[in-house]
mmCIF file of C-alpha atoms in Angstrom:
data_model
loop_
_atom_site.group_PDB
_atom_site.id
_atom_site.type_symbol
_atom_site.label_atom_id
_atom_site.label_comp_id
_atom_site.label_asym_id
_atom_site.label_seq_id
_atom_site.Cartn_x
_atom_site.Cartn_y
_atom_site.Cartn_z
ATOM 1 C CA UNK K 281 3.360 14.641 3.325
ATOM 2 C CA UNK K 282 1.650 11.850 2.187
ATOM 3 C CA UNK K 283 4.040 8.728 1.263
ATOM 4 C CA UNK K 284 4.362 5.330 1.587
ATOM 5 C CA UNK K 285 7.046 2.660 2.455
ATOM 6 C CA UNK K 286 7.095 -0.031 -0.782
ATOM 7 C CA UNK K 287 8.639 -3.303 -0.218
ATOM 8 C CA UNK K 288 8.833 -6.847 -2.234
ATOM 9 C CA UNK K 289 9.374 -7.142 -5.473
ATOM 10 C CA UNK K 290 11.926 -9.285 -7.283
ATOM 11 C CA UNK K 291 12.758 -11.679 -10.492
ATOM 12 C CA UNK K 292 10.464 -14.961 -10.967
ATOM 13 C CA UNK K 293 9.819 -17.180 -13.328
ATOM 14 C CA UNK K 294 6.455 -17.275 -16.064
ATOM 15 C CA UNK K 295 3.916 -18.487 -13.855
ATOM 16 C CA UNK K 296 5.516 -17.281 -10.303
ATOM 17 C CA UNK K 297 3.925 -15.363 -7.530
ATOM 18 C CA UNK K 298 5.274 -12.170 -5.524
ATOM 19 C CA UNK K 299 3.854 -10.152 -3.630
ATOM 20 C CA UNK K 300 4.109 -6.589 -2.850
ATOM 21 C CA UNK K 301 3.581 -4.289 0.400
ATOM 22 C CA UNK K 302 2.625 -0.541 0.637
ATOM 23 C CA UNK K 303 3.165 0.594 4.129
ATOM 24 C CA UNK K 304 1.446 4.076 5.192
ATOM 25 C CA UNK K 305 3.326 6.271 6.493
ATOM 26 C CA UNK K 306 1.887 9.051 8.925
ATOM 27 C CA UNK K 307 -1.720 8.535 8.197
ATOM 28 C CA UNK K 308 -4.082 5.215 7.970
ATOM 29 C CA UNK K 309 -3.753 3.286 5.066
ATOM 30 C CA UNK K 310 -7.633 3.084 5.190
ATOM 31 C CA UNK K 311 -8.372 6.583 4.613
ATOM 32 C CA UNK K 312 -8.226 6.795 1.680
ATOM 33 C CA UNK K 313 -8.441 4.829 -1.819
ATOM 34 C CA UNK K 314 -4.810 3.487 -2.648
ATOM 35 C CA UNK K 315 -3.631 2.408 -5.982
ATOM 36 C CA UNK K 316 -0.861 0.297 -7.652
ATOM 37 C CA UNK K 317 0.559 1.925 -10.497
ATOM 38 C CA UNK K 318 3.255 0.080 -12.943
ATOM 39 C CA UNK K 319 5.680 1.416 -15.274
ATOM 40 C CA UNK K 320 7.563 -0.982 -17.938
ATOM 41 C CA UNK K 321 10.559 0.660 -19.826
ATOM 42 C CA UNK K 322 9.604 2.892 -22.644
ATOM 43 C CA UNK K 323 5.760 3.051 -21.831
ATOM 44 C CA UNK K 324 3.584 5.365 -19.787
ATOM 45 C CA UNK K 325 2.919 4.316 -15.738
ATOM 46 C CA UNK K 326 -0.692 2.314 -15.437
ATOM 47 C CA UNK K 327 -2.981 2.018 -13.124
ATOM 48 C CA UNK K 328 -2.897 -1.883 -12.257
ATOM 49 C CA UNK K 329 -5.007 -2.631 -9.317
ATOM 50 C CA UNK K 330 -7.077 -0.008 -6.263
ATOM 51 C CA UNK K 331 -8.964 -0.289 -3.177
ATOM 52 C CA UNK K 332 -11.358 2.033 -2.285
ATOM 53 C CA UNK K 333 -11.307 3.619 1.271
ATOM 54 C CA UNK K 334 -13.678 1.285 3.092
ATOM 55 C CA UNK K 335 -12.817 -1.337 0.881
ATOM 56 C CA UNK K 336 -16.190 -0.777 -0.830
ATOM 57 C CA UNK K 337 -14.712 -1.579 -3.960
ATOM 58 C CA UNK K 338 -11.678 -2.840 -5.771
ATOM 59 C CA UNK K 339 -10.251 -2.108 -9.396
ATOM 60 C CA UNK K 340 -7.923 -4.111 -11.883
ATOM 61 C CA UNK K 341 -6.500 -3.304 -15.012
ATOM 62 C CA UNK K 342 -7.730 -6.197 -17.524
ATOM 63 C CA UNK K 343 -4.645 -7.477 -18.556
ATOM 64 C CA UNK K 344 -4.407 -8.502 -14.653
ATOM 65 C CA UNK K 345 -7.817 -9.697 -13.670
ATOM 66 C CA UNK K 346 -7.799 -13.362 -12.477
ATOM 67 C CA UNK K 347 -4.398 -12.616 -12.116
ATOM 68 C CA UNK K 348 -3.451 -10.117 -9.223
ATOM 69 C CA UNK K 349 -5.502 -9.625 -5.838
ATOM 70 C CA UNK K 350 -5.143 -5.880 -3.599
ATOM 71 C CA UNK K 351 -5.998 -6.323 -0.395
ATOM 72 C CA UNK K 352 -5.586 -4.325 3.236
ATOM 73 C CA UNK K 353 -4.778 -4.641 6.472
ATOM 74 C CA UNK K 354 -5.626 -2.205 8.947
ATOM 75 C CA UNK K 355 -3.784 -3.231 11.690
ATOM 76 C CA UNK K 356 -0.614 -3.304 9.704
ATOM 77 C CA UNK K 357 -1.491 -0.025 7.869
ATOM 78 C CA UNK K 358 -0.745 -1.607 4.518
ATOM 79 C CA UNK K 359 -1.676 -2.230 1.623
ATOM 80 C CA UNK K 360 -0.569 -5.468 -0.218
ATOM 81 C CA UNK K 361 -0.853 -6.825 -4.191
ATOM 82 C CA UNK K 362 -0.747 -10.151 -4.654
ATOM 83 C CA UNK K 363 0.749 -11.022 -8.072
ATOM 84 C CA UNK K 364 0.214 -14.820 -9.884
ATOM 85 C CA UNK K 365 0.581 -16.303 -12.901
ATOM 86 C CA UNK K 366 2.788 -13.501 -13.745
ATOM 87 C CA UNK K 367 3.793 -13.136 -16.962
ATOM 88 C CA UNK K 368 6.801 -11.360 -18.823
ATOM 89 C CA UNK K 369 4.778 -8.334 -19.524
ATOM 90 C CA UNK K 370 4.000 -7.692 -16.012
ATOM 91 C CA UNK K 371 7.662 -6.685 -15.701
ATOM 92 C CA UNK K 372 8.125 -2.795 -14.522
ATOM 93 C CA UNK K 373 8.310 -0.677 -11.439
ATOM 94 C CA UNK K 374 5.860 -1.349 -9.585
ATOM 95 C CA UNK K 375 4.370 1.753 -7.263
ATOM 96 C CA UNK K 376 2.094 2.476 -4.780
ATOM 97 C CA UNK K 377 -0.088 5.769 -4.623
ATOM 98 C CA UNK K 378 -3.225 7.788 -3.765
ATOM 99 C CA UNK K 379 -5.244 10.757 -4.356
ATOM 100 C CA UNK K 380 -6.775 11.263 -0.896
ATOM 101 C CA UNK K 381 -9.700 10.400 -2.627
ATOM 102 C CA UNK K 382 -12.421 7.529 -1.454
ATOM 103 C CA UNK K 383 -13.026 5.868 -4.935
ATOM 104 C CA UNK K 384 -10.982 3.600 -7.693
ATOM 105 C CA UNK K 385 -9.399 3.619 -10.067
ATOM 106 C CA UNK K 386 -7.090 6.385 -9.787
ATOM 107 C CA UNK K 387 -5.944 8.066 -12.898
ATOM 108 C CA UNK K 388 -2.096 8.850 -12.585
ATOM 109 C CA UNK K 389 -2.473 12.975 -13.175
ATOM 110 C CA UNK K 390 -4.633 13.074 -9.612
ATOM 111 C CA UNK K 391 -1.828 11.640 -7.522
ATOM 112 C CA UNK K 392 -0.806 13.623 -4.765
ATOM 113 C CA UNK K 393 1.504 11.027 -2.658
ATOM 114 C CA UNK K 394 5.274 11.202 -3.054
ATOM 115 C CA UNK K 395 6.349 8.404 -5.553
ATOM 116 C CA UNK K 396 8.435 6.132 -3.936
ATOM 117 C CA UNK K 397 11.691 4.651 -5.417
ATOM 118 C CA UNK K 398 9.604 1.851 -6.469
ATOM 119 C CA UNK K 399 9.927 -1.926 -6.683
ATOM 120 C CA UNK K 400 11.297 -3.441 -9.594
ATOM 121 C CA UNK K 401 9.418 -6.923 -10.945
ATOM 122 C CA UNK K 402 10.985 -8.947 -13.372
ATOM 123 C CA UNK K 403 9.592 -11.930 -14.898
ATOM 124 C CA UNK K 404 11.754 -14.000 -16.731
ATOM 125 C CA UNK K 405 12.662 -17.809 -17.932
#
């Protein structure tokens, strides 16, 4: 089964940085593309951000460009999103996720990893 182990996450300010992990578990994180996916209450989970396998290519959402940075490392087997200048709307459940595909973006329908339990982001004064 193909899953992942989320962590970080958390309630910051407008304008504060988090950053979140996606640990693979059972397989190499660089197999395959991974994506971050984001669901705020009452609205439909969104891709946000992806990196292809091979980190050939990356993908972001535009209401996060500038904004938000996916990156990998190998050695760890994760996969990390790097979140600043966040902004009130950028608060949901944040996920991570792939298709066992090679390529980005991801829509949500071809996921086939288990969704985690998510990380919840809040941004808030």
């Amino acid at each position: 089964q193909v899953r992942f182990v989320e962590s970080g996450g958390g309630s910051v300010q407008p304008g504060g940085s988090l950053r979140l992990s996606c640990e693979a578990s059972g397989f190499p994180s660089d197999a395959y593309a991974i994506s971050w996916f984001r669901q705020a209450p009452g609205k439909e989970r969104e891709g946000v951000s992806c990196i292809s396998r091979g980190e050939a290519s990356t993908y972001y959402e535009n209401s996060v460009k500038g904004r938000f940075t996916i990156s990998r490392d190998s050695a760890k087997n994760t996969v990390y999103l790097q979140m600043n200048a966040l902004k009130p709307e950028d608060t949901a459940v944040y996920y991570c996720a792939t298709d066992q595909g090679s390529t980005c973006p991801i829509p949500v329908f071809r996921i086939v990893s288990s969704w985690g339990q998510g990380m919840q982001v809040t941004v808030s004064s």
